[in-house]
Coordinates of C-alpha atoms in Angstrom, one line a residue:
X539 CA 0.0 0.0 0.0
X540 CA 1.2 3.5 -0.7
X541 CA 0.1 6.9 0.5
X542 CA -3.0 8.2 -1.3
X543 CA -2.1 11.8 -0.7
X544 CA -3.7 14.3 1.6
X545 CA -7.2 13.0 1.9
X546 CA -8.2 16.4 3.4
X547 CA -7.2 18.5 0.3
X548 CA -9.8 19.5 -2.2
X549 CA -9.8 17.1 -5.1
X550 CA -8.6 18.5 -8.4
X551 CA -11.8 18.3 -10.5
X552 CA -10.0 18.1 -13.9
X553 CA -11.9 16.9 -17.0
X554 CA -12.5 13.2 -16.6
X555 CA -11.9 13.2 -12.9
X556 CA -13.7 10.3 -11.1
X557 CA -14.4 9.5 -7.5
X558 CA -11.5 7.2 -6.4
X559 CA -12.2 3.5 -5.8
X560 CA -12.0 2.4 -2.2
X561 CA -12.6 -0.9 -0.3
X562 CA -15.4 -0.2 2.1
X563 CA -16.8 -1.8 5.2
X564 CA -20.3 -0.6 5.7
X565 CA -21.7 -1.6 9.1
X566 CA -25.2 -1.0 10.4
X567 CA -26.2 -1.5 14.0
X568 CA -29.4 -3.5 14.2
X569 CA -32.3 -2.3 16.3
X570 CA -30.9 1.2 16.7
X571 CA -34.3 2.9 16.6
X572 CA -35.5 1.0 19.7
X573 CA -32.0 1.4 21.3
X574 CA -32.3 5.1 21.0
X575 CA -35.1 5.1 23.5
X576 CA -32.3 4.3 26.1
X577 CA -29.6 6.9 25.6
X578 CA -27.3 5.1 28.0
X579 CA -27.3 2.0 25.7
X580 CA -26.4 4.2 22.7
X581 CA -23.6 5.9 24.6
X582 CA -22.3 2.5 25.7
X583 CA -22.3 1.3 22.1
X584 CA -20.4 4.5 20.9
X585 CA -17.8 4.0 23.6
X586 CA -17.2 0.4 22.4
X587 CA -16.9 1.6 18.8
X588 CA -14.6 4.4 19.9
X589 CA -12.2 1.8 21.3
X590 CA -11.9 -0.3 18.1
X591 CA -8.5 -1.3 16.7
X592 CA -9.3 0.5 13.4
X593 CA -8.8 3.9 15.0
X594 CA -5.1 3.0 15.6
X595 CA -4.3 1.8 12.1
X596 CA -2.8 4.5 9.9
X597 CA -3.9 3.0 6.6
X598 CA -7.6 3.1 7.3
X599 CA -10.2 5.8 8.2
X600 CA -13.4 5.2 10.2
X601 CA -16.6 7.4 10.1
X602 CA -19.6 7.0 12.4
X603 CA -23.0 8.6 11.9
X604 CA -26.1 7.5 13.8
X605 CA -26.3 3.7 13.5
X606 CA -23.7 3.3 10.7
X607 CA -19.9 2.7 10.8
X608 CA -17.9 3.1 7.6
X609 CA -14.3 2.0 7.3
X610 CA -12.2 2.4 4.1
X611 CA -8.6 2.3 3.0
X612 CA -7.0 5.7 3.0
X613 CA -4.0 4.5 0.9
X614 CA -3.8 3.4 -2.7
X615 CA -3.7 -0.3 -3.3
X616 CA -0.8 -1.4 -5.5
X617 CA -1.9 -4.8 -6.7
X618 CA -3.3 -8.2 -5.7
X619 CA -1.4 -8.6 -2.4
X620 CA -2.4 -5.1 -1.2
X621 CA -6.0 -6.0 -2.0
X622 CA -5.9 -9.2 -0.1
X623 CA -4.4 -7.5 2.9
X624 CA -7.0 -4.8 2.7
X625 CA -9.9 -7.3 2.7
X626 CA -8.3 -9.1 5.6
X627 CA -8.0 -6.0 7.7
X628 CA -11.6 -4.8 6.9
X629 CA -13.0 -8.2 7.9
X630 CA -10.8 -8.2 11.1
X631 CA -12.3 -4.8 12.0
X632 CA -15.8 -6.3 11.8
X633 CA -14.5 -9.3 13.8
X634 CA -13.1 -6.9 16.5
X635 CA -16.5 -5.3 16.9
X636 CA -18.3 -8.6 17.0
X637 CA -16.0 -9.8 19.8
X638 CA -16.5 -6.7 21.9
X639 CA -20.3 -6.9 21.5
X640 CA -20.7 -10.5 22.7
X641 CA -22.9 -10.7 25.8
X642 CA -24.0 -7.1 25.5
X643 CA -27.0 -7.7 23.3
X644 CA -25.8 -5.5 20.4
X645 CA -25.8 -6.9 16.8
X646 CA -24.8 -5.6 13.4
X647 CA -25.1 -6.4 9.7
X648 CA -22.2 -5.3 7.5
X649 CA -21.1 -5.4 3.9
X650 CA -17.5 -5.5 2.7
X651 CA -17.4 -4.2 -0.9
X652 CA -15.6 -1.8 -3.2
X653 CA -16.5 1.1 -5.4
X654 CA -16.3 4.9 -5.7
X655 CA -16.0 6.7 -2.4
X656 CA -14.7 10.1 -1.4
X657 CA -14.2 11.4 2.1
X658 CA -13.3 15.1 2.3
X659 CA -12.7 17.1 5.4
X660 CA -13.8 20.7 5.0
X661 CA -13.0 23.4 7.6
X662 CA -16.2 22.7 9.5
X663 CA -17.5 19.4 8.4
X664 CA -16.7 15.9 7.0
X665 CA -18.3 15.1 3.7
X666 CA -18.4 11.6 2.2
X667 CA -20.2 10.2 -0.8
X668 CA -19.9 7.7 -3.6
X669 CA -21.5 4.8 -5.4
X670 CA -20.0 2.3 -2.9
X671 CA -21.9 4.1 -0.1
X672 CA -25.2 4.2 -2.1
X673 CA -25.0 0.6 -3.1
X674 CA -24.1 -0.6 0.4
X675 CA -27.0 1.3 1.9
X676 CA -29.4 -0.3 -0.6
X677 CA -27.9 -3.8 -0.5
X678 CA -27.6 -4.0 3.3
X679 CA -31.4 -3.6 3.7
X680 CA -32.0 -6.6 1.4
X681 CA -29.8 -9.0 3.3
X682 CA -31.2 -11.1 6.1
X683 CA -29.0 -12.0 9.0
X684 CA -26.4 -10.7 11.5
X685 CA -22.7 -10.4 10.8
X686 CA -20.6 -9.7 7.7
X687 CA -21.4 -10.2 4.1
X688 CA -18.7 -10.2 1.4
X689 CA -19.2 -8.8 -2.1
X690 CA -18.8 -11.5 -4.7
X691 CA -16.2 -9.3 -6.5
X692 CA -13.9 -9.6 -3.5
X693 CA -14.2 -13.3 -2.9
X694 CA -10.9 -14.2 -4.6
X695 CA -9.1 -11.6 -2.4
X696 CA -10.4 -13.1 0.8
X697 CA -7.7 -15.6 1.9
X698 CA -8.4 -15.8 5.6
X699 CA -12.1 -16.1 6.5
X700 CA -14.4 -19.0 5.6
X701 CA -17.5 -18.0 3.7
X702 CA -20.8 -19.4 2.4
X703 CA -22.8 -18.1 -0.5
X704 CA -25.9 -16.2 0.6
X705 CA -27.2 -14.9 -2.8
X706 CA -25.9 -14.1 -6.2
X707 CA -24.0 -11.0 -5.0
X708 CA -22.9 -11.8 -1.4
X709 CA -21.3 -14.4 0.7
X710 CA -21.7 -14.8 4.5
X711 CA -18.4 -14.4 6.3
X712 CA -17.7 -16.5 9.5
X713 CA -15.8 -14.3 11.9
X714 CA -15.6 -17.0 14.6
X715 CA -12.4 -19.0 14.2
X716 CA -13.0 -20.8 17.5
X717 CA -16.2 -22.4 16.1
X718 CA -14.1 -23.5 13.1
X719 CA -11.5 -25.0 15.5
X720 CA -14.2 -26.9 17.4
X721 CA -15.5 -28.3 14.1
X722 CA -12.1 -29.4 13.0
X723 CA -11.0 -30.8 16.3
X724 CA -14.3 -32.6 16.9
X725 CA -14.3 -34.6 13.7
X726 CA -13.3 -37.6 15.8
X727 CA -16.2 -37.1 18.1
X728 CA -17.7 -34.9 20.8
X729 CA -16.9 -34.1 23.6
X730 CA -13.1 -34.0 23.2
X731 CA -10.5 -33.4 25.8
X732 CA -10.4 -29.8 27.0
X733 CA -6.7 -29.9 27.6
X734 CA -5.7 -28.3 24.3
X735 CA -8.0 -25.4 25.2
X736 CA -7.1 -25.1 28.9
X737 CA -3.3 -25.3 28.2
X738 CA -3.6 -22.0 26.3
X739 CA -5.9 -19.1 26.6
X740 CA -8.2 -20.5 23.9
X741 CA -10.9 -21.5 26.4
X742 CA -11.7 -17.9 26.9
X743 CA -12.1 -17.1 23.2
X744 CA -14.1 -20.4 22.6
X745 CA -16.4 -19.6 25.5
X746 CA -17.1 -16.1 24.0
X747 CA -17.9 -17.5 20.6
X748 CA -20.1 -20.3 21.9
X749 CA -21.9 -17.6 23.9
X750 CA -22.5 -15.7 20.7
X751 CA -23.8 -18.8 19.0
X752 CA -26.1 -19.6 21.9
X753 CA -27.5 -16.0 21.9
X754 CA -28.2 -16.3 18.2
X755 CA -30.0 -19.6 18.6
X756 CA -32.2 -18.4 21.5
X757 CA -33.2 -15.3 19.7
X758 CA -34.0 -17.3 16.5
X759 CA -36.4 -19.3 18.6
X760 CA -37.7 -16.8 21.2
X761 CA -37.5 -13.2 19.9
X762 CA -41.1 -11.8 20.0
X763 CA -40.7 -9.7 16.9
X764 CA -41.1 -11.9 13.7
X765 CA -38.8 -9.8 11.4
X766 CA -36.1 -9.7 14.1
X767 CA -36.5 -13.4 14.8
X768 CA -36.0 -14.0 11.1
X769 CA -32.6 -12.3 11.1
X770 CA -31.4 -14.6 13.9
X771 CA -32.9 -17.6 12.1
X772 CA -31.0 -16.8 9.0
X773 CA -27.8 -16.4 11.0
X774 CA -28.2 -19.7 12.8
X775 CA -28.9 -21.3 9.4
X776 CA -25.5 -20.1 8.1
X777 CA -23.8 -21.7 11.1
X778 CA -25.9 -24.9 11.0
X779 CA -24.9 -25.4 7.3
X780 CA -21.2 -24.5 7.9
X781 CA -20.7 -26.4 11.2
X782 CA -23.4 -29.0 11.4
X783 CA -21.7 -31.2 14.0
X784 CA -21.0 -28.4 16.4
X785 CA -24.4 -26.9 16.1
X786 CA -26.3 -30.2 16.5
X787 CA -24.3 -31.2 19.6
X788 CA -24.9 -27.8 21.2
X789 CA -28.6 -27.7 20.3
X790 CA -29.3 -31.2 21.5
X791 CA -27.5 -30.6 24.8
X792 CA -29.3 -27.3 25.5
X793 CA -26.1 -25.4 24.8
X794 CA -24.1 -27.2 27.5
X795 CA -20.6 -26.3 26.5
X796 CA -19.3 -29.5 28.1
X797 CA -21.0 -31.3 25.2
X798 CA -18.3 -30.1 22.8
X799 CA -15.2 -30.2 25.1
X800 CA -14.4 -31.1 28.7
X801 CA -12.8 -27.7 29.4
X802 CA -12.7 -25.4 32.4
X803 CA -15.8 -23.5 31.3
X804 CA -16.5 -22.2 34.9
X805 CA -13.2 -20.3 34.9
X806 CA -13.9 -19.0 31.4
X807 CA -17.4 -17.8 32.4
X808 CA -16.0 -16.1 35.5
X809 CA -13.4 -14.2 33.4
X810 CA -16.0 -13.4 30.7
X811 CA -18.5 -12.0 33.3
X812 CA -15.8 -10.0 35.0
X813 CA -14.9 -8.4 31.7
X814 CA -18.5 -7.4 31.1
X815 CA -18.8 -6.0 34.6
X816 CA -15.5 -4.1 34.5
X817 CA -16.5 -2.6 31.1
X818 CA -19.9 -1.6 32.5
X819 CA -18.3 0.4 35.4
X820 CA -15.6 1.9 33.0
X821 CA -18.2 3.0 30.5
X822 CA -20.5 4.5 33.2
X823 CA -17.7 6.3 35.0
X824 CA -18.1 9.4 32.9
X825 CA -21.0 10.5 30.7
X826 CA -21.6 13.6 28.5
X827 CA -23.1 16.2 30.7
X828 CA -21.9 14.5 33.9
X829 CA -19.7 17.5 34.8

């Protein structure tokens, strides 16, 4: 990747000038209208987004407005390898948010795509527009499910994350490597020994991703609003098709994590709950207007 120049300078609108092509992560927070009835919930969410890894990466820019997060490459891509790295990072940014939201009852639907996009910082405002933004806005509304969807055009540049076709244009991206690990390791049967998990810090990550999967399944069965329930049903269906053994064992056991591995889930749960509690007190220590 090479510097794209000063993104804050006014573009030279010479004859034939076109909006530059960018790789774009377009992420929409689900249920935001209802969430807005509880300002504290919204502020908690913004604080989580404010801490994402993307803000510390010099090659990407992030924009937030209302219920939407946009991340794009702020440097020019110089070939196939750069494009693969860019797709990897954008998917990892979505994965970073997913992990931070587990257990907090926030969910998102995102698109990873490419197209014309310009972000210009004027003296008093940030302006951004382009066909990639318009297409993402329209396409995101037509997708059913939670998580990340990859544009068909970028499929060959995705070398890291497993995917499953959702429709002609988009593939669902699995941002949960621990579920993949369980699926691979459990080929010889469940439950397997938890020693490989407990001997590292993997038990904590596996616990979090199993918690996410359990939340998705319960909402797919119990959420009172039909269209919301349908989103979780679609998400569970993706996982059921991709990881049938893991999903079947979990569902049949009532999501007893011991059904997949004999690991120290009690310690993992304690650590996970402590993290949620510490984040709660940290988020609520200072609020806009508190002083």
